[in-house]
């Protein structure tokens, strides 16, 4: 039978980093950082450099999360964000957001000068439209007001991209890199400074009060003066304060080997169906990375067609071979488009969080790591109020999003129950390499029939807050439409906020 390729991020494919051991004893330290993505590792490294004793816990492996599944553009050009921030807030807030990200990029550049090895290249960053788009002109005006180094670049892009465009903007001298190599560099240097890293160590609870205790899924405990949560979606949101403050989006990337010269620059379209382009060179081969096809997480089951559309676009416009790599990533978009970084709960001064980086986790993540390190070492940081999770500013447009997000979650909960009944079919109807909702005896289950004809059976109820998970046919995973938790075919957690696996069994007689 034709087997659809398994997904594999280009960044993870060539990762040969060391696997750090899981935590197998309980211990005490000054700071625990949970989550070894870009924000967690920058924070842990900076704290250790400033003399703190830090323990870093990672549920899976370094680079397994969102940082290992991005396009890895390090740019302050975050779509058309600046005129929107000016409109929703004011020029001062828009400027602060720009500077928060610019300083993160400067920090990264200084690390490259120190010798960080992560395939870093300086590139211009472009936004373009292929149809008339009034918003681009407003964004151009925002660049002028904020004195962003860039501006109109229509001719420039017209001469570079192999299809017609109507308008383009540029921000000069941004960067792209290999995100997993960057994480490995940070981890290696962190360990050399005396920091401790434990991989395959899933934190499941953080106690409240002074000297909080982090408990892991294997029952180990780490007590610390402060705890920093950088797990993408905060897993410890037991009071549900964050649940309704995000939109969770999933988007797709394919990498195709180019048969022509590598593409210079990083591109993002602002059309109805946005596309993102950059190139990456490795072992003498140039790849075109094309991204897009975003949707609300967990609400699409035929994800293979999303990859196919991207591959087809790449082949239509560029001289490329078939896709070599396919992967997807999940983004958390806050209601006012500004990340949440700082003290997590009002009454818990020792628990901190960094999350909600939109689709721009490279600069927002670095900025968040630096800010938290400043916060925990008593250094002033002028962006603290801007990104504080406890900020009060919610504009009317955000209220609309807030309501629709909540309604959507409630609707998904009900819809899931109905869909279970509607989609249910006989297990014999499942083909090899297919998953779905199946009736087994008098129970409704989720089943994936693998290529060896074994049936992997899971409960369909998400272990976070009980919504119904849906099969994702390209990733071979069970995805939750409510807050984006994901589970592999055997029910293990791939992505939170869930921390517990789906109950699982295997049968080869179905
Ligand atoms: Fe929240 Fe599933 S119910 S992620």
XYZ file of N, CA and C and ligand atoms in Angstrom, residues 462-467 469 480-485 487 496-498, ligand 1:
55
model
N -9.808 13.636 26.632
C -8.542 14.313 26.936
C -8.342 14.383 28.441
N -7.123 14.075 28.880
C -6.862 14.041 30.327
C -6.672 15.437 30.912
N -6.747 16.476 30.085
C -6.657 17.827 30.630
C -8.004 18.213 31.247
N -8.979 18.561 30.410
C -10.275 18.957 30.967
C -11.438 18.224 30.314
N -11.152 17.108 29.632
C -12.242 16.231 29.241
C -12.847 16.403 27.865
N -12.282 17.238 26.988
C -12.811 17.305 25.619
C -12.474 16.010 24.874
N -10.692 13.944 21.970
C -9.555 14.093 21.052
C -9.932 13.588 19.658
N -6.316 17.420 20.779
C -7.492 17.949 21.483
C -7.870 19.320 20.920
N -9.126 19.512 20.550
C -9.536 20.793 19.955
C -9.680 21.917 20.984
N -9.660 21.586 22.274
C -9.940 22.639 23.262
C -8.723 23.497 23.591
N -7.625 22.883 24.031
C -6.454 23.699 24.404
C -5.174 23.162 23.793
N -5.324 22.246 22.830
C -4.158 21.851 22.035
C -3.316 20.714 22.575
N -3.756 19.991 23.603
C -2.967 18.830 24.040
C -2.906 17.818 22.903
N -1.465 13.686 21.870
C -1.053 12.384 22.396
C -0.635 11.516 21.212
N 1.383 19.540 25.903
C 0.436 19.858 26.968
C -0.598 20.840 26.512
N -1.460 21.267 27.430
C -1.330 21.265 28.887
C -1.563 19.912 29.575
N -2.093 18.906 28.908
C -2.289 17.616 29.588
C -0.936 17.100 30.087
Fe -7.795 21.014 27.477
Fe -7.868 18.802 26.054
S -9.359 19.553 27.395
S -6.342 20.274 26.096
